[in-house]
Amino acid sequence: MEPGARPLLALCLAGCLLATGCRGAQGRFAYKLLHDLFANYSSALRPVEDTDRALNVTLQVTLSQIIDMDERNQVLTSYLWVRQAWLDAHLTWDKDAYDGIDSIRIPSSYVWRPDIILYNNADDRFGGSMETNVVLRSDGHIMWDSPAITKSSCKVDVSYFPFDGQRCRLTFGSWTYNGNQIDLRNQLDTGDLTDFVENVEWEVLGMPATRNVITYGCCSEPYPDVTYTLLLRRRASFYIFNLLLPCIMVSFLAPLGFYLPADSGEKVSLGVTVLLALTVFQLLVAESMPPSESVPLIGKYYIATMTMITASTALTIFIMNVHHCGPGARPVPPWARWLILHHMARLCCVYEVGESCKSPRRMPGGRVDRGDAGGPGESPMEGEVGAESGGCPRDHCVCHHDGLLRNVGYIAGCFRRHRASQRRTGEWKKVAKVMDRFFMWVFFLMVFLMSVLVLGKAA
């Protein structure tokens, strides 16, 4: 070792020993300070010099996380950091007498603590704050920071679910000390949200704080409290994609039941299937909502849609009866012919249903083939028979001619009755088809308007 390095090494060793001794001395001073402070101290009494004066306690709440919002039981579970500060007149010292120690951290059970609790607590265990240390300063100021998982009652209004917002209150106050003994005040005008962990379902809009002084019926003294109002807005994307859009898509299937052919046999079964699907969605919503007088918006939409589908199924049954009325039905009334077959058919773009709805056909001679020509003189078969029988002697063909005329007349009558029956059946089928198309567009419009009204609440 170089001769010049020895003094430097000795100086370093002396500095280390001096620093170690200082730290050891400061530890002894801290132990002595703790012993001196609590030699004659009692944590059971309110630490004031004048018992007639109120002790000022300031409160500040930091929202760290929203753990759960139970809408059915109306309970909000949150993770809070609660800071309380007050002045203890019996825990002061001269920091110069204790090697400059200005503050110490000791268990909170050593000192007097205000019995500040959550008034609207909904926890069955009534758990308080965690037993953490307090920071005690030489001038007697005590600051107590403690985390707490709280369950608070929150009145939930689900009228506009899933586009709703909630206002949950957290009311803190002393349980036994009135306003003449503890003056509770909020440190800031709002709760601290700087360390808030975002929730997937709820968006926090704010947390204003207000101080209230209330005189309860049990006591004549006023009791101050600090109320933090947590302003929440639901993130509706999950419910839109999982409950609302499937319902809208299923609802648009109901009007398509009118478009199905009546002979398919699936018109009524489609309406019943859609009704059962909406019932399942309704039960899913009802399980998560609290039983209250206010029906949620999505529940109103489900009820309106189910009512519409029930009405469409009933109308489908009625229209199928019209379609299958059969050849023995009476002719279509004139008012129905004028309103449905002429005007509504054009409005709904229904031009023909089978043979009876075709336009009259023009024959080569310019005549109109209406298919209902009657009378022996109008029948081409009868003319042919007459022409054929014109060359036959009267005495030989008169009996044969009369019998043939009777047979031809009977066949023509059957043919006319058959054509009239087909025409009536075709007209009733056309009435049913026009009503199907008309109600299809009406119900499409109703589903569209209801969907727009519900989704418009999201804007």
XYZ file of C-alpha atoms in Angstrom:
459
model
C 0.000 0.000 0.000
C 1.227 3.460 -0.862
C 2.183 5.619 2.110
C -0.138 8.432 0.960
C -3.170 6.100 0.836
C -3.104 5.184 4.537
C -4.444 8.503 5.865
C -7.266 8.396 3.300
C -8.254 4.843 4.350
C -8.232 5.812 8.008
C -10.458 8.792 7.252
C -12.978 6.552 5.432
C -13.067 4.049 8.294
C -13.609 6.830 10.785
C -16.485 8.215 8.688
C -18.167 4.814 8.496
C -17.850 4.271 12.243
C -19.226 7.735 12.918
C -22.191 7.164 10.587
C -22.950 3.807 12.187
C -22.800 5.366 15.590
C -25.121 8.172 14.496
C -27.635 5.701 13.165
C -27.458 3.703 16.316
C -27.863 6.829 18.368
C -30.887 7.926 16.344
C -32.484 4.510 16.867
C -31.993 4.898 20.608
C -33.559 8.371 20.426
C -36.569 6.973 18.528
C -37.038 4.275 21.165
C -36.751 6.869 23.920
C -39.233 9.128 22.086
C -41.753 6.318 21.796
C -41.351 5.478 25.476
C -41.729 9.106 26.563
C -44.767 9.778 24.374
C -46.826 6.835 25.519
C -45.727 6.709 29.175
C -48.895 8.460 30.353
C -50.961 8.337 27.138
C -54.414 6.762 26.765
C -55.915 5.999 23.372
C -59.398 5.837 24.833
C -59.924 9.593 25.254
C -60.357 12.292 22.652
C -56.951 14.042 22.412
C -57.847 17.709 23.008
C -56.687 20.239 25.570
C -60.149 21.758 25.917
C -62.912 19.171 26.003
C -65.478 21.809 25.049
C -63.885 22.317 21.641
C -64.406 20.095 18.630
C -61.529 18.145 17.136
C -61.014 18.831 13.431
C -60.773 15.649 11.319
C -60.208 15.830 7.568
C -61.141 12.985 5.273
C -59.965 12.157 1.764
C -61.024 9.094 -0.249
C -59.170 7.679 -3.249
C -61.065 5.302 -5.513
C -58.748 2.536 -6.637
C -61.070 -0.003 -8.234
C -64.719 -0.937 -8.726
C -64.792 -4.608 -7.907
C -68.459 -5.385 -8.531
C -71.826 -3.769 -9.058
C -74.601 -6.132 -8.017
C -77.709 -4.595 -9.588
C -80.032 -7.298 -8.313
C -79.016 -6.819 -4.642
C -78.145 -3.124 -5.199
C -74.684 -3.387 -3.651
C -71.510 -1.662 -4.878
C -68.200 -3.299 -3.960
C -65.231 -0.941 -4.278
C -61.599 -0.740 -3.231
C -60.809 2.568 -1.492
C -57.832 4.291 0.088
C -59.072 6.295 3.038
C -56.897 9.075 4.476
C -57.767 10.652 7.840
C -55.826 13.481 9.459
C -56.223 15.140 12.859
C -54.217 16.830 15.607
C -53.337 14.949 18.787
C -52.522 17.528 21.454
C -50.910 14.900 23.720
C -48.401 13.569 21.187
C -46.035 16.462 20.564
C -42.284 16.734 21.181
C -39.284 18.893 20.584
C -37.481 17.324 17.681
C -34.181 18.922 18.725
C -34.336 16.999 21.999
C -34.537 13.725 20.102
C -31.728 14.119 17.601
C -33.913 15.964 15.059
C -36.540 13.226 14.690
C -39.527 14.976 13.064
C -41.853 12.021 12.429
C -42.287 8.395 13.402
C -44.468 5.607 12.076
C -46.191 3.523 14.685
C -49.108 1.055 14.731
C -52.473 2.801 14.548
C -53.678 0.902 17.612
C -51.250 2.949 19.780
C -53.071 6.235 19.234
C -56.616 7.508 19.504
C -58.517 7.152 16.214
C -61.825 8.689 15.160
C -64.569 6.122 14.698
C -65.289 7.124 11.097
C -67.337 4.434 9.390
C -69.297 4.002 6.178
C -72.905 4.781 7.045
C -74.449 2.917 4.094
C -72.378 -0.201 4.646
C -73.924 -3.353 3.151
C -71.300 -5.858 4.315
C -72.651 -8.536 6.646
C -69.285 -8.739 8.431
C -69.032 -4.995 9.138
C -65.332 -5.062 8.392
C -63.435 -1.839 9.029
C -60.231 -0.484 7.627
C -57.000 -2.439 7.632
C -54.735 -2.009 10.666
C -51.961 0.060 9.134
C -49.394 2.393 10.659
C -50.003 6.072 11.295
C -47.533 8.859 10.594
C -47.020 10.954 13.746
C -45.240 14.329 13.446
C -43.587 16.378 16.112
C -46.349 19.027 16.082
C -48.984 16.382 16.925
C -50.459 15.977 13.442
C -51.432 12.390 12.665
C -52.122 11.041 9.193
C -53.689 7.616 8.844
C -53.822 5.976 5.410
C -55.669 2.684 5.249
C -57.029 0.617 2.340
C -60.530 -0.781 2.593
C -62.792 -2.994 0.495
C -66.272 -1.611 1.066
C -69.720 -2.872 0.192
C -72.140 0.020 0.063
C -75.831 0.065 -0.685
C -76.637 1.825 -3.949
C -80.104 2.544 -5.278
C -80.019 1.211 -8.829
C -82.339 2.641 -11.459
C -82.481 0.326 -14.484
C -85.114 2.233 -16.449
C -82.718 2.826 -19.347
C -80.714 -0.403 -19.144
C -78.317 -1.006 -20.894
C -77.834 2.718 -21.586
C -78.188 3.722 -17.936
C -76.092 5.659 -15.468
C -75.990 5.222 -11.705
C -75.279 7.511 -8.760
C -73.830 5.589 -5.824
C -73.215 7.434 -2.567
C -70.487 6.674 -0.024
C -71.333 8.444 3.243
C -68.641 8.599 5.948
C -69.181 9.889 9.437
C -68.490 9.313 13.117
C -70.684 6.756 14.820
C -70.567 8.119 18.384
C -69.026 11.612 18.262
C -71.392 14.415 17.359
C -70.533 17.676 15.657
C -69.619 19.338 18.951
C -66.885 16.761 19.521
C -65.612 15.975 16.009
C -65.821 18.400 13.121
C -65.518 16.155 10.068
C -64.591 17.874 6.802
C -63.542 16.787 3.344
C -60.011 17.666 2.308
C -60.896 18.123 -1.386
C -64.124 18.810 -3.250
C -63.903 15.504 -5.067
C -62.598 12.012 -4.609
C -59.160 11.183 -5.956
C -59.321 9.241 -9.239
C -55.676 9.474 -10.322
C -54.927 5.846 -9.412
C -58.249 4.414 -10.566
C -58.098 1.091 -12.430
C -60.573 1.172 -15.333
C -63.578 -1.119 -15.054
C -64.746 -3.150 -18.055
C -68.428 -2.504 -17.399
C -68.607 0.913 -15.744
C -67.128 4.258 -16.686
C -66.502 6.702 -13.817
C -67.588 10.233 -14.726
C -66.699 11.866 -11.410
C -66.779 11.601 -7.636
C -67.855 14.915 -6.063
C -67.739 15.290 -2.292
C -70.174 17.225 -0.103
C -70.305 17.865 3.634
C -73.652 17.481 5.375
C -74.751 18.220 8.911
C -77.775 16.155 9.888
C -79.767 16.002 13.107
C -81.181 12.508 13.531
C -84.303 11.578 15.415
C -82.374 9.745 18.106
C -80.263 12.667 19.201
C -80.510 16.422 19.481
C -76.884 17.074 18.502
C -75.881 17.507 14.854
C -73.785 14.852 13.176
C -71.575 15.922 10.260
C -70.757 13.530 7.441
C -68.910 13.580 4.131
C -70.733 12.058 1.152
C -68.912 11.024 -2.009
C -71.247 10.575 -4.999
C -69.827 8.133 -7.496
C -71.138 8.956 -10.987
C -71.156 5.834 -13.135
C -72.160 5.169 -16.726
C -72.565 1.665 -18.084
C -70.481 0.551 -21.041
C -73.262 -0.758 -23.268
C -71.206 -2.483 -25.986
C -71.377 -5.901 -24.329
C -75.159 -5.782 -23.959
C -75.692 -4.393 -27.461
C -73.814 -7.257 -29.124
C -75.071 -10.026 -26.827
C -78.647 -9.085 -25.985
C -79.930 -6.283 -28.189
C -78.661 -7.069 -31.705
C -79.668 -10.782 -31.540
C -83.121 -9.692 -30.444
C -83.389 -7.224 -33.330
C -82.277 -9.821 -35.852
C -84.728 -12.374 -34.473
C -87.472 -9.750 -34.530
C -86.961 -9.157 -38.242
C -87.768 -12.828 -38.821
C -91.325 -12.348 -37.573
C -92.562 -10.256 -40.554
C -90.975 -12.762 -42.937
C -93.530 -15.283 -41.711
C -96.076 -13.418 -43.830
C -93.870 -13.946 -46.884
C -93.820 -17.722 -46.541
C -96.212 -19.533 -48.895
C -99.394 -20.575 -47.149
C -99.034 -24.150 -48.415
C -95.599 -24.563 -46.807
C -97.076 -25.273 -43.370
C -94.295 -23.337 -41.596
C -95.884 -19.935 -41.108
C -97.223 -20.495 -37.602
C -94.227 -22.552 -36.456
C -91.864 -19.716 -37.450
C -93.782 -17.227 -35.294
C -93.836 -19.603 -32.334
C -90.075 -20.260 -32.670
C -89.297 -16.535 -32.729
C -91.527 -16.021 -29.688
C -89.677 -18.727 -27.749
C -86.294 -17.220 -28.670
C -87.348 -13.811 -27.371
C -88.648 -15.422 -24.183
C -85.161 -16.845 -23.536
C -83.598 -13.379 -23.969
C -86.239 -11.893 -21.676
C -85.381 -14.412 -18.950
C -81.660 -13.603 -19.249
C -82.361 -9.913 -18.673
C -84.808 -10.581 -15.826
C -82.227 -12.679 -13.933
C -79.730 -9.803 -13.709
C -82.156 -6.960 -13.019
C -83.520 -6.088 -9.576
C -87.238 -6.725 -9.055
C -88.604 -3.196 -9.160
C -91.499 -1.228 -10.577
C -89.328 0.362 -13.270
C -89.049 -1.906 -16.308
C -85.694 -1.616 -18.124
C -85.640 -0.233 -21.640
C -84.509 -3.510 -23.168
C -87.288 -5.292 -21.271
C -89.841 -2.899 -22.764
C -88.403 -3.634 -26.190
C -88.695 -7.379 -25.592
C -92.297 -7.065 -24.389
C -93.269 -4.879 -27.357
C -91.590 -7.267 -29.790
C -93.203 -10.326 -28.213
C -96.600 -8.615 -28.372
C -96.010 -7.819 -32.031
C -94.985 -11.405 -32.794
C -98.028 -12.746 -30.950
C -100.240 -10.458 -33.029
C -98.481 -11.522 -36.245
C -98.968 -15.206 -35.386
C -102.667 -14.638 -34.702
C -103.029 -12.754 -37.990
C -101.192 -15.559 -39.788
C -103.709 -18.089 -38.473
C -106.573 -15.884 -39.652
C -105.004 -15.379 -43.097
C -104.399 -19.127 -43.489
C -108.078 -19.737 -42.825
C -108.870 -17.265 -45.607
C -106.388 -18.991 -47.910
C -107.812 -22.458 -47.259
C -111.483 -21.445 -47.323
C -112.165 -24.003 -50.091
C -114.537 -24.123 -53.050
C -117.628 -23.952 -50.870
C -116.877 -20.412 -49.708
C -119.085 -17.490 -50.579
C -117.879 -14.988 -53.165
C -115.590 -12.158 -52.100
C -117.712 -9.197 -50.875
C -117.744 -6.161 -53.143
C -116.057 -3.926 -50.570
C -113.242 -6.457 -50.121
C -112.924 -6.834 -53.905
C -112.678 -3.057 -54.297
C -110.368 -2.414 -51.322
C -108.135 -5.490 -51.258
C -108.061 -6.909 -54.763
C -107.869 -3.580 -56.588
C -106.200 -0.961 -54.383
C -104.185 -2.902 -51.788
C -102.996 -5.393 -54.408
C -101.420 -2.562 -56.409
C -99.999 -1.019 -53.250
C -98.378 -4.291 -52.174
C -97.289 -5.275 -55.704
C -99.459 -8.401 -55.836
C -100.626 -8.885 -59.422
C -101.591 -12.520 -59.812
C -102.208 -15.603 -57.758
C -102.621 -18.673 -59.857
C -105.098 -18.839 -62.686
C -107.769 -16.532 -61.293
C -105.476 -13.511 -61.171
C -104.374 -13.561 -64.781
C -105.550 -10.833 -67.094
C -108.373 -11.814 -69.483
C -106.958 -13.542 -72.535
C -107.722 -12.290 -76.031
C -108.878 -14.942 -78.533
C -107.846 -14.843 -82.204
C -111.187 -13.387 -83.304
C -110.888 -10.498 -80.875
C -113.208 -12.088 -78.325
C -112.402 -12.248 -74.631
C -112.160 -15.706 -73.124
C -113.629 -15.234 -69.660
C -114.129 -18.911 -68.946
C -117.658 -18.358 -67.641
C -119.642 -18.344 -70.879
C -122.990 -19.936 -70.321
C -125.952 -21.097 -72.359
C -126.142 -23.691 -75.022
C -126.077 -21.112 -77.779
C -122.696 -19.806 -76.614
C -120.928 -23.110 -76.323
C -118.713 -24.096 -79.215
C -119.426 -27.699 -78.446
C -123.108 -27.049 -78.838
C -122.545 -25.310 -82.179
C -120.538 -28.232 -83.396
C -123.236 -30.610 -82.278
C -125.825 -28.520 -84.086
C -123.766 -28.460 -87.215
C -123.271 -32.139 -87.016
C -126.889 -32.845 -86.441
C -127.998 -30.439 -89.177
C -127.418 -33.086 -91.873
C -129.306 -35.787 -90.016
C -132.956 -36.468 -90.933
C -135.322 -35.183 -88.289
C -137.206 -38.419 -87.878
C -134.010 -40.407 -87.238
C -131.953 -37.892 -85.151
C -134.496 -36.024 -83.012
C -134.136 -38.356 -80.028
C -130.405 -38.548 -80.358
C -130.208 -34.738 -80.701
C -132.254 -34.079 -77.532
C -130.208 -36.498 -75.429
C -126.968 -35.064 -76.674
C -128.117 -31.540 -75.876
C -128.999 -32.575 -72.334
C -125.594 -34.195 -71.830
C -123.767 -31.229 -73.262
C -125.794 -28.837 -71.104
C -125.019 -30.875 -67.999
C -121.301 -30.939 -68.855
C -121.289 -27.200 -69.551
C -123.054 -26.507 -66.244
C -120.537 -28.591 -64.344
C -117.751 -26.823 -66.153
C -119.217 -23.396 -65.323
C -119.700 -24.343 -61.678
C -116.158 -25.671 -61.519
C -114.759 -22.513 -63.073
C -116.815 -20.333 -60.716
C -115.579 -22.357 -57.747
C -111.992 -22.025 -58.962
C -112.504 -18.314 -59.457
C -113.857 -17.871 -55.905
C -111.039 -19.969 -54.446
C -108.452 -18.006 -56.420
C -109.936 -14.704 -55.319
C -109.821 -15.713 -51.666
C -106.232 -16.886 -52.100
C -105.386 -13.551 -53.638
C -107.073 -11.782 -50.719
C -104.930 -13.849 -48.334
C -101.749 -13.070 -50.261
C -102.490 -9.340 -50.363
C -103.132 -9.335 -46.620
C -99.878 -11.253 -46.089
C -97.886 -8.686 -48.043
C -99.633 -5.768 -46.382
C -99.012 -7.007 -42.846
C -95.435 -7.962 -43.739
C -94.587 -4.350 -44.595
C -96.526 -3.029 -41.600
C -94.654 -5.271 -39.181
C -91.324 -4.555 -40.874
C -91.978 -0.859 -40.282
C -92.916 -1.489 -36.638
C -89.756 -3.525 -35.958
C -87.616 -0.880 -37.640
C -89.148 1.984 -35.648
C -88.814 0.127 -32.334
C -85.187 -0.729 -33.069
C -84.395 2.884 -33.961
C -86.044 4.127 -30.767
C -84.058 1.719 -28.601
C -80.709 2.240 -30.312
C -81.317 5.990 -30.297
C -80.952 5.929 -26.524
C -77.288 5.018 -26.980
C -76.545 8.323 -28.690
